[in-house]
XYZ file of C-alpha atoms in Angstrom:
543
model
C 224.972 -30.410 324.411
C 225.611 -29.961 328.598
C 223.605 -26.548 328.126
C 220.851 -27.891 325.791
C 220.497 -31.053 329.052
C 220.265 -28.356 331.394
C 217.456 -26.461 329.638
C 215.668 -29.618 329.441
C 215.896 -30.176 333.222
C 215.108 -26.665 334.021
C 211.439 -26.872 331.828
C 210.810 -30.447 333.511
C 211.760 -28.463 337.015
C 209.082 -25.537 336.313
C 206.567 -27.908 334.842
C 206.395 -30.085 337.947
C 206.060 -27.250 340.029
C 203.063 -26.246 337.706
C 201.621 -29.826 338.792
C 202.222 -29.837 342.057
C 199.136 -30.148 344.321
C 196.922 -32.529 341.590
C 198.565 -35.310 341.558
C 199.407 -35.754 337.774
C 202.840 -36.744 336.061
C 202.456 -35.765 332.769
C 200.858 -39.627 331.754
C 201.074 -40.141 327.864
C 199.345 -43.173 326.275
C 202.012 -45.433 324.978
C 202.525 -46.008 321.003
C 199.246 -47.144 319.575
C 196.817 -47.288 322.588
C 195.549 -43.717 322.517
C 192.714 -44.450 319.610
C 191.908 -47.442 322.228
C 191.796 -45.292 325.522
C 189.820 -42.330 323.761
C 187.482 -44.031 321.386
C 186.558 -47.231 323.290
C 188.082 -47.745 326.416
C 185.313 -49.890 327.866
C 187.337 -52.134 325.028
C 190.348 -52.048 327.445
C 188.962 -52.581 330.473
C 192.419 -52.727 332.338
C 192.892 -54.475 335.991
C 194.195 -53.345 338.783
C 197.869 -53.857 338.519
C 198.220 -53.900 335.133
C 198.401 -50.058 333.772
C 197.456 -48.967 330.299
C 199.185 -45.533 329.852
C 203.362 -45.238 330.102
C 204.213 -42.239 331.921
C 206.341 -39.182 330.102
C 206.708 -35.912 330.374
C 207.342 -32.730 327.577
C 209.733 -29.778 327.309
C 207.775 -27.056 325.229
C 209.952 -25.218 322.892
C 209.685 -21.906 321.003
C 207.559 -23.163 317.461
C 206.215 -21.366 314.591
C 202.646 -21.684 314.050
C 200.610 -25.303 314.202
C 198.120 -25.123 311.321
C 197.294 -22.423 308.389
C 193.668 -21.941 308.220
C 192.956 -23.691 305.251
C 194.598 -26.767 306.976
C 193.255 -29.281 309.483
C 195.507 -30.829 312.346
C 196.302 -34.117 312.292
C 197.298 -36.696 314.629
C 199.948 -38.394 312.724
C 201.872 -35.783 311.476
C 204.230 -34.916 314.136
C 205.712 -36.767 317.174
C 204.456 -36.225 320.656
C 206.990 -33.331 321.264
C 204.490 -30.774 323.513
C 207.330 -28.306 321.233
C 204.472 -28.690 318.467
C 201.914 -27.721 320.395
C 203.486 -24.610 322.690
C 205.915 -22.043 322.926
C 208.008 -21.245 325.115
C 206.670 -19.378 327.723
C 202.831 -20.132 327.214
C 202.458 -22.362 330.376
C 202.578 -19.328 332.247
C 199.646 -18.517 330.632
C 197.839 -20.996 332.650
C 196.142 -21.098 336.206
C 195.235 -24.721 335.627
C 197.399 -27.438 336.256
C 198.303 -28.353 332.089
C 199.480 -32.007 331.172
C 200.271 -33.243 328.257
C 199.255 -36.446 326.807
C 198.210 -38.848 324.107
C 194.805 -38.035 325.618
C 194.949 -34.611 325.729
C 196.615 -34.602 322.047
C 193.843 -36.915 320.635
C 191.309 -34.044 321.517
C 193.157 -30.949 320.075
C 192.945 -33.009 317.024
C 189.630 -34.086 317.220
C 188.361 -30.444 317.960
C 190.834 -28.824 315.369
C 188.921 -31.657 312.637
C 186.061 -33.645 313.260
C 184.246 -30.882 315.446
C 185.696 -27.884 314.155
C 182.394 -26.366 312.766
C 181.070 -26.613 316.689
C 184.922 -25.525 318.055
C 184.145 -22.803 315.651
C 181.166 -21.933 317.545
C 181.849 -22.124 320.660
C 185.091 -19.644 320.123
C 182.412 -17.282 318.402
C 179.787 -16.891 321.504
C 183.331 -17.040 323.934
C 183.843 -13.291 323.167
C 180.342 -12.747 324.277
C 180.256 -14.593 327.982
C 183.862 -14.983 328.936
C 184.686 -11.450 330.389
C 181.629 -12.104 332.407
C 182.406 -15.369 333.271
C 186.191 -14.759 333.989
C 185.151 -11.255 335.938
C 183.169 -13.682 338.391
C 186.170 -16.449 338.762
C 188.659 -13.442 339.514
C 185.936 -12.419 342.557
C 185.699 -15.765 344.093
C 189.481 -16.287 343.648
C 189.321 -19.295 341.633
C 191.278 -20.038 338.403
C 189.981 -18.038 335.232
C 190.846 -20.981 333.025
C 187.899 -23.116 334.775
C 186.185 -20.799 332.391
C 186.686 -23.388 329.784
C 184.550 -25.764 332.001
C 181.857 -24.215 330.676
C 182.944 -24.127 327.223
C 183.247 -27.921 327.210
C 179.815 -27.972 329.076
C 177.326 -26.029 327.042
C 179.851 -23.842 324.494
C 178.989 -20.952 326.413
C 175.082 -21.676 325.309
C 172.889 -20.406 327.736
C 169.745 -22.646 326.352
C 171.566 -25.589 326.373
C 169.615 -28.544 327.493
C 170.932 -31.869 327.893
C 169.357 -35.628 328.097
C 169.861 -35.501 331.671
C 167.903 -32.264 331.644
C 171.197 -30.309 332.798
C 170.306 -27.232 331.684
C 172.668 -23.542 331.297
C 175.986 -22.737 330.562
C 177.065 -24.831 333.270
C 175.044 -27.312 332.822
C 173.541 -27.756 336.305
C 170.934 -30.090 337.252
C 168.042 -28.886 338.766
C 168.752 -30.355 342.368
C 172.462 -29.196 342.361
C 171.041 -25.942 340.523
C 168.583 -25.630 343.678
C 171.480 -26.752 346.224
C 173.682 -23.773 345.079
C 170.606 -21.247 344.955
C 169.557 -21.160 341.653
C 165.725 -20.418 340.884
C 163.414 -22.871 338.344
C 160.134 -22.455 338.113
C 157.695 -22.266 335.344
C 158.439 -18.287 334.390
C 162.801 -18.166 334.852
C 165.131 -20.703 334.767
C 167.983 -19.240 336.556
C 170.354 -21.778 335.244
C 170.456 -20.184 332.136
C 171.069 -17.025 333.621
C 175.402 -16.529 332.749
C 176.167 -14.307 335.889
C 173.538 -16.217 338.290
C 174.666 -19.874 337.068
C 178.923 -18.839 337.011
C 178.261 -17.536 340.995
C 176.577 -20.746 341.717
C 179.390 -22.691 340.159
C 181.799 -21.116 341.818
C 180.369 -22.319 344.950
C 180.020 -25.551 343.750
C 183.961 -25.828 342.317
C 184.830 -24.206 345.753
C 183.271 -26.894 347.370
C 184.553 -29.746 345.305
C 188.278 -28.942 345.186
C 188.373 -28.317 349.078
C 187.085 -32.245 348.886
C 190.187 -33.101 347.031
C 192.254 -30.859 346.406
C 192.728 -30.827 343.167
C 191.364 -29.405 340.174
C 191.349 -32.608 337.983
C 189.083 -34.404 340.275
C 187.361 -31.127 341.312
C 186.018 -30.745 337.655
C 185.301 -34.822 337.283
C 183.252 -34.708 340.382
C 181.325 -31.684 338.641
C 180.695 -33.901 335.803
C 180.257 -37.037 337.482
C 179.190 -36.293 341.100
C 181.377 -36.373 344.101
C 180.039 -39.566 345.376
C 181.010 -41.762 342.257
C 184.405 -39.868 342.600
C 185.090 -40.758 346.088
C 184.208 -44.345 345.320
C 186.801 -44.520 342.980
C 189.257 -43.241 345.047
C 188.149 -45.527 347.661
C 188.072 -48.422 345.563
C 191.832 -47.736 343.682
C 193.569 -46.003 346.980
C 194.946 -42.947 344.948
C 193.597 -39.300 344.224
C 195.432 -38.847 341.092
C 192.958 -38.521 337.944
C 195.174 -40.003 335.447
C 195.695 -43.723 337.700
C 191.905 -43.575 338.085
C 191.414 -43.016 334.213
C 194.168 -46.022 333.520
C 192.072 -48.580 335.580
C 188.641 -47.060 333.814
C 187.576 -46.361 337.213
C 185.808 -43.437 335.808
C 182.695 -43.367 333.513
C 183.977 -42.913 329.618
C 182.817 -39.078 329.397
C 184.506 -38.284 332.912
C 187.921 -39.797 331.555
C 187.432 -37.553 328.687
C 186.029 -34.999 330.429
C 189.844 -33.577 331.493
C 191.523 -34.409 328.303
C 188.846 -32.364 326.749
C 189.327 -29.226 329.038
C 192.695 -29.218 328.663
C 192.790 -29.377 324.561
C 189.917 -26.684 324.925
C 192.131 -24.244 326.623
C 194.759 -25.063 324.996
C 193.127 -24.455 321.459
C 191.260 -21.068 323.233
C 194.513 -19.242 324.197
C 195.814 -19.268 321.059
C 193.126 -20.357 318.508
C 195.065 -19.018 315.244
C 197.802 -21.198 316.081
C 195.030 -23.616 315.341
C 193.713 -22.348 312.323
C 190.961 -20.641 313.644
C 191.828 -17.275 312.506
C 188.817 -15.947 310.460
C 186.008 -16.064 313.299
C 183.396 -13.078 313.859
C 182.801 -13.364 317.278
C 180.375 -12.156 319.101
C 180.927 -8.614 320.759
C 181.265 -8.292 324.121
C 177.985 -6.941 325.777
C 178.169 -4.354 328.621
C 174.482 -3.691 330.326
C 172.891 -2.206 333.130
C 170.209 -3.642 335.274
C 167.033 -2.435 335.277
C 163.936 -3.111 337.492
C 160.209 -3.250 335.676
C 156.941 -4.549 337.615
C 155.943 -8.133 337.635
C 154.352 -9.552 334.735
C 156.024 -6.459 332.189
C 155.662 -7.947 328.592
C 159.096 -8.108 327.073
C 157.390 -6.761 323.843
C 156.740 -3.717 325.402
C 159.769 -3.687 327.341
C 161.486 -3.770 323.948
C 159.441 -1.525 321.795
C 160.191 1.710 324.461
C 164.003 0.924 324.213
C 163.637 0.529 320.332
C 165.331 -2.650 320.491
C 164.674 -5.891 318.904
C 163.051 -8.609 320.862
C 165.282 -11.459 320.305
C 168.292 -9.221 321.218
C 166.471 -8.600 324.591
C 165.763 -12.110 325.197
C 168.903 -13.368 324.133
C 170.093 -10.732 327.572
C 167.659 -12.110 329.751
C 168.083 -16.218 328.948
C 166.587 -17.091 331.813
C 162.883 -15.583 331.068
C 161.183 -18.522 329.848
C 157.507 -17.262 328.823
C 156.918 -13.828 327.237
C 156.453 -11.834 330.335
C 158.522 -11.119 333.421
C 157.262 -13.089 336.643
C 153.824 -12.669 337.602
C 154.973 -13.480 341.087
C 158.058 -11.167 341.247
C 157.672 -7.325 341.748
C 160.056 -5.485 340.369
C 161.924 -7.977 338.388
C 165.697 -7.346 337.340
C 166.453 -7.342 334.004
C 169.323 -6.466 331.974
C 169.449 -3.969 328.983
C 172.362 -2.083 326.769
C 174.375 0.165 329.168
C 174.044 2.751 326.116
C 170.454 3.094 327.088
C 169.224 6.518 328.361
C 168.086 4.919 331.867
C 165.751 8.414 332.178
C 164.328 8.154 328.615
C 163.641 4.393 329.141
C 161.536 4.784 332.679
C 159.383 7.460 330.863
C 158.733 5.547 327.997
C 157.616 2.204 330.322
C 155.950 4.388 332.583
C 153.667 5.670 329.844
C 153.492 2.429 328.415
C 152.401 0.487 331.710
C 149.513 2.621 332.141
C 147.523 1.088 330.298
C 148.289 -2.194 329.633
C 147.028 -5.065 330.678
C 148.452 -7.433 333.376
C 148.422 -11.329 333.952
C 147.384 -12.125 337.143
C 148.123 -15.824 336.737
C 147.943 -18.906 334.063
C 145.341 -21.896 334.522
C 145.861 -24.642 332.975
C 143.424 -26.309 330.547
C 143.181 -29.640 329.039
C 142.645 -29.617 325.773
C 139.671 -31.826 324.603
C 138.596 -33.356 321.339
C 136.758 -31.232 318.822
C 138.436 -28.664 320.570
C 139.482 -25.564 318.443
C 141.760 -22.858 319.454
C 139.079 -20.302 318.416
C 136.697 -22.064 321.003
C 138.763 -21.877 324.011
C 140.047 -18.252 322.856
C 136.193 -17.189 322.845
C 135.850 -18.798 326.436
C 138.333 -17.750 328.307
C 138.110 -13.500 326.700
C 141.751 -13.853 325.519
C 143.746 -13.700 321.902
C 145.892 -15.935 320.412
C 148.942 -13.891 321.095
C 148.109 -14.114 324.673
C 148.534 -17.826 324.709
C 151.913 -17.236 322.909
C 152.900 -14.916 325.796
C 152.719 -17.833 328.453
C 153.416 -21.076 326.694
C 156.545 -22.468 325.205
C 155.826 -22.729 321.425
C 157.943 -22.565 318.152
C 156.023 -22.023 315.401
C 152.481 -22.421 314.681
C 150.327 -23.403 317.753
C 148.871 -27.061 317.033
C 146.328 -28.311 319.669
C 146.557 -31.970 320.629
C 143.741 -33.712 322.713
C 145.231 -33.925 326.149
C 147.665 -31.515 326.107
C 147.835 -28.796 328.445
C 147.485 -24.785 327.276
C 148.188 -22.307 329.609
C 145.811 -19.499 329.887
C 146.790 -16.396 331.009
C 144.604 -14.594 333.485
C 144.445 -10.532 333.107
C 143.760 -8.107 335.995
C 143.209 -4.169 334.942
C 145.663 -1.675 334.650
C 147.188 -0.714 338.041
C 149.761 1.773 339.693
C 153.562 0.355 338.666
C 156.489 1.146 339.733
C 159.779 0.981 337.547
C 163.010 0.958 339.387
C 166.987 1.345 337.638
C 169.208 -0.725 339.405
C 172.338 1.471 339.802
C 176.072 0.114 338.899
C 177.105 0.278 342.707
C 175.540 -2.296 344.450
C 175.071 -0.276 347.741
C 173.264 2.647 346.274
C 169.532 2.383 346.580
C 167.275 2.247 343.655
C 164.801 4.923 342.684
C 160.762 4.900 342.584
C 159.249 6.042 339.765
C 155.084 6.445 340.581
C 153.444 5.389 337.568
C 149.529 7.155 337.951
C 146.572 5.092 336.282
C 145.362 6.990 333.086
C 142.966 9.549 333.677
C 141.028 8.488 330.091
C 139.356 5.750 329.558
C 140.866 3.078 327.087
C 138.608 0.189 327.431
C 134.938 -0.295 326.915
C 132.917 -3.263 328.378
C 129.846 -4.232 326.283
C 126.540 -3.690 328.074
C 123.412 -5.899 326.919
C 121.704 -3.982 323.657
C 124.758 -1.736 323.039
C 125.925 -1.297 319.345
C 129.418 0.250 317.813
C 127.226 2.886 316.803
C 126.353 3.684 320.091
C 129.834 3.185 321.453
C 131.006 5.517 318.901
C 128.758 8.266 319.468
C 129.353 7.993 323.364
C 133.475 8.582 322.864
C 133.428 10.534 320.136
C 135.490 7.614 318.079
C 134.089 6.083 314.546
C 133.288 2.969 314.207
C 135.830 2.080 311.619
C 138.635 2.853 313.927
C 136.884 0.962 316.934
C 136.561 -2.440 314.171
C 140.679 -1.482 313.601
C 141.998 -1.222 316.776
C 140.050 -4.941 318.301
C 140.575 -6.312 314.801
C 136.724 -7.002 314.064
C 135.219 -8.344 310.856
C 131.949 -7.213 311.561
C 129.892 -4.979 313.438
C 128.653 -7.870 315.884
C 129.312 -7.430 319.892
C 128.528 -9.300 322.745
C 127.875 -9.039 326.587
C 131.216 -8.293 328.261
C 133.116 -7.750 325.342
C 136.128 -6.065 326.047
C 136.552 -3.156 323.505
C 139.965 -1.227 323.078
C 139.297 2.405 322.385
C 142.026 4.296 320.151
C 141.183 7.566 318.936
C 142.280 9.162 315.888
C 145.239 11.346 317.470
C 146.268 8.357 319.447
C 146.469 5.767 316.564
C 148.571 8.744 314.926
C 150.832 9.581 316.862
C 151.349 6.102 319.223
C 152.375 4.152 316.028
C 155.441 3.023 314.944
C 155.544 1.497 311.138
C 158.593 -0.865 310.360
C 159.147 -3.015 307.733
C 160.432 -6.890 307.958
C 161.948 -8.708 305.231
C 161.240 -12.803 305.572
C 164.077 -14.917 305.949
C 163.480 -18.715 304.740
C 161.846 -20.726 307.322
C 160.038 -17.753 308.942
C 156.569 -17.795 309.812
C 154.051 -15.095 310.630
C 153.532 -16.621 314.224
C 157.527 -16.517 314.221
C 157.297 -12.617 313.280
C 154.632 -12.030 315.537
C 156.531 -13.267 318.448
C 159.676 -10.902 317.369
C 158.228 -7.543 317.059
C 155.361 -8.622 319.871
C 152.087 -7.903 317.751
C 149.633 -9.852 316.674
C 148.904 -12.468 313.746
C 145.763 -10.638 312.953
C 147.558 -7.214 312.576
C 150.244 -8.536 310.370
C 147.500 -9.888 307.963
C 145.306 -6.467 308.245
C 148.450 -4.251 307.587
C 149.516 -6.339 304.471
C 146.488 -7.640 302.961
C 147.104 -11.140 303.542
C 143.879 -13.408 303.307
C 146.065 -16.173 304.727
C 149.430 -17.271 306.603
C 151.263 -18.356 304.062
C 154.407 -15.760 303.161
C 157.462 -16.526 301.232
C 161.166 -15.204 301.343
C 162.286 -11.978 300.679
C 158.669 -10.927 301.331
C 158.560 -7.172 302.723
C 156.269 -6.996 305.481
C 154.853 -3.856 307.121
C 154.935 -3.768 310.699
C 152.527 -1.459 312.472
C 153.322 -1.257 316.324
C 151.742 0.847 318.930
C 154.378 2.978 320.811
């Protein structure tokens, strides 16, 4: 008995030396209040003197494991012993302070049951961003376990968008985004960016806990702002989290806001314990950064690393619109570190040559009777150019008085394409990319016929009607023709086949393999849009 007393005082010993420097005793809800404090403490609004939470504090103890996977966690089914929830020695597994409490216990139930199917989630994509996350925290020399900020944020979702138009992994604002050097502007959203948006956090967690000093109201002034947390400090004369949650000086989601953290990392070390033991999670990506000219189409970009298009946007979250910057030269992306780097700059150097480059979007009003064929025919552009620099899902409809973006084209140009190298201080190499000797496009003169253009480059007309998708042999004034010759069409194809998933649509596939509605249709014989799942598809794309 007099050794079993002593190992109780020597856990209570280490775990107070654990909290030291936050402020926290270990608080526990008493018997029957915690369903009050989580679910609806604006019920309980409590004064100043009159506490609602008993203070306690837990010895862990070695325990088998908490939950099979077929079985959910419940709240009522063992006593508050922290024994049930740890072992022995996992404290030292933490570089946050970790308290235990009818608050903290409420939400490993409530993620291990109600919002297990989105726990489940976020644990999948955590295998995915946390090295990278974690890698930045270990720089700054900041505690790796804020990494579960951002899992209680966003769950590690880089397109996360909130009411309060918090946007990222880390959910920043755009004003505290902008404050900690974060770009947002109508082509990248930098917040989104998982390296970019973790170094700006960093700064901003920095900042907060040397206000302080201490991580608990470090992370509720990142959710809440600093101001509203000094006021409460002000207001209650105390920097300890869990007094300022007892006298709900807090908003609600702040006072849950730690509670949550704390059952997140909990649950996250050890998630089997939890019975979340048969997760695929997402691989771990390693990739090298690469530098490609303003305005570079991520179709193209894509197609010469014989990747898929999603997969490259899903590396580059932050690209909003189809293209890289207009406004950015040389723009930094990232891409497999498997890639041949030499390969790749050949293949985009032969591929920049001749395509086409936006210039800049103008914005147009869309007015009644307007049709999308209309304003294609007056500005010289295709639909899938409109695709490349707006934001739509699906099929574009046009609304009077909305606003289309129309992308502006100057003429193929001298590029350059530079490989960012792993060392930061080594400089990057030029690659000279020389305009194309041949000709590839063919401006309509007044009188001239695809006859006539045939004859003069040696190119039938059937291939000519092919490669600009015409249905007749009708041409106008400053008509832009592409010119593909026989050889070319040969051997600058690539043919693919897609099988359609439910829900797809051909504007949807378009956007994936970065070709055109029209093609899609001409390659497959479809007289409409309509396709159906499990539909093979044949995807011709130029190379």
């Amino acid at each position: 008995m007099y050794m079993y007393i002593m190992y109780r005082f020597f856990i209570y010993t280490v775990l107070f030396s654990v909290l030291v420097g936050c402020s926290t005793g270990g608080q526990i809800i008493s018997s029957g209040e915690a369903d009050n404090y989580i679910k609806a403490p604006q019920e309980n609004k409590a004064k100043k003197d009159t506490p609602v939470i008993d203070e306690k504090q837990y010895s862990p103890s070695t325990q088998g494991p908490l939950v099979s996977e077929n079985q959910s966690y419940s709240l009522e089914e063992e006593d508050d012993d922290i024994s049930y929830l740890l072992k022995h020695d996992d404290l030292k597994d933490f570089d946050i302070p970790i308290v235990f409490n009818d608050a903290v216990r409420y939400y490993i139930g409530y993620f291990t049951n109600e919002k297990r199917k989105v726990f489940v989630n976020w644990l999948k994509r955590s295998r995915y961003y946390v090295p990278i996350i974690k890698e930045i925290l270990r720089e700054n020399e900041l505690p790796e376990d804020l990494v579960y900020l951002s899992m209680i944020e966003s769950g590690f979702n880089p397109k996360a968008y909130s009411r309060a138009k918090a946007s990222g992994p880390w959910q920043f604002i755009y004003s505290t985004g902008s404050r900690y050097g974060l770009k947002v502007n109508y082509w990248i959203d930098e917040r989104r960016d998982p390296e970019k948006s973790t170094i700006a956090a960093t700064k901003y967690l920095k900042d907060l806990f040397d206000q302080f000093g201490c991580w608990y109201l470090a992370a509720a002034g990142y959710n809440a702002g600093e101001r509203r947390v000094e006021r409460a400090i002000e207001r209650h004369n105390t920097n300890d989290f869990w007094e300022l949650a007892k006298y709900n000086a807090l908003p609600k989601e702040t006072r849950e806001y730690i509670p949550k953290l704390i059952a997140a990392a909990i649950i996250a070390k050890d998630p089997e314990r939890f019975g979340f033991g048969s997760i695929t999670y997402d691989e771990p990506v390693k990739f090298v950064r690469v530098k490609v000219p303003g305005a570079t189409l991520l179709s193209t970009i894509a197609r010469v690393n014989s990747m898929d298009l999603s997969d490259l946007k899903s590396m580059n979250p932050e690209i909003l619109r189809g293209i890289t910057p207009p406004n950015m030269d040389n723009y930094e992306i990232k891409l497999p570190a498997s890639i041949d780097v030499d390969t790749f700059n050949n293949n985009l150097e032969i591929a920049l040559r001749n395509e086409k480059k936006v210039k800049h979007v103008i914005a147009y009003k869309v007015k009644k009777r307007d049709t999308l064929a209309k304003i294609l025919k007056k500005y010289g552009v295709k639909q899938e150019d409109i695709y490349l620099v707006n934001d739509f899902e699906g099929d574009l409809k046009l609304k009077t008085g909305m606003v289309l973006n129309i992308p502006r084209f100057s003429t193929p140009s001298k590029a350059k394409v530079e490989v960012a190298k792993k060392v930061k201080e080594e400089k990057y190499e030029d690659i000279e990319v020389k305009t194309a000797s041949c000709k590839t496009y063919h401006i309509v003169k007044k009188g001239e016929t695809l006859s006539k253009i045939s004859s003069k480059y040696g190119i039938d007309v059937k291939t000519i009607k092919s490669a600009n998708n015409l249905k007749s042999d009708k041409l106008y004034p400053n008509m832009k023709l592409k010119l593909v010759s026989h050889a070319q069409r040969k051997d600058n194809t690539k043919v693919t086949y897609h099988i359609v998933k439910k829900g797809e649509t051909l504007s949807k596939i378009s956007s994936k393999y970065g070709i055109d509605v029209k093609t899609i249709k001409s390659a497959n014989n479809l007289k409409n849009n309509k396709v159906y799942p499990k539909m093979k598809l044949k995807i011709v794309a130029e190379m």
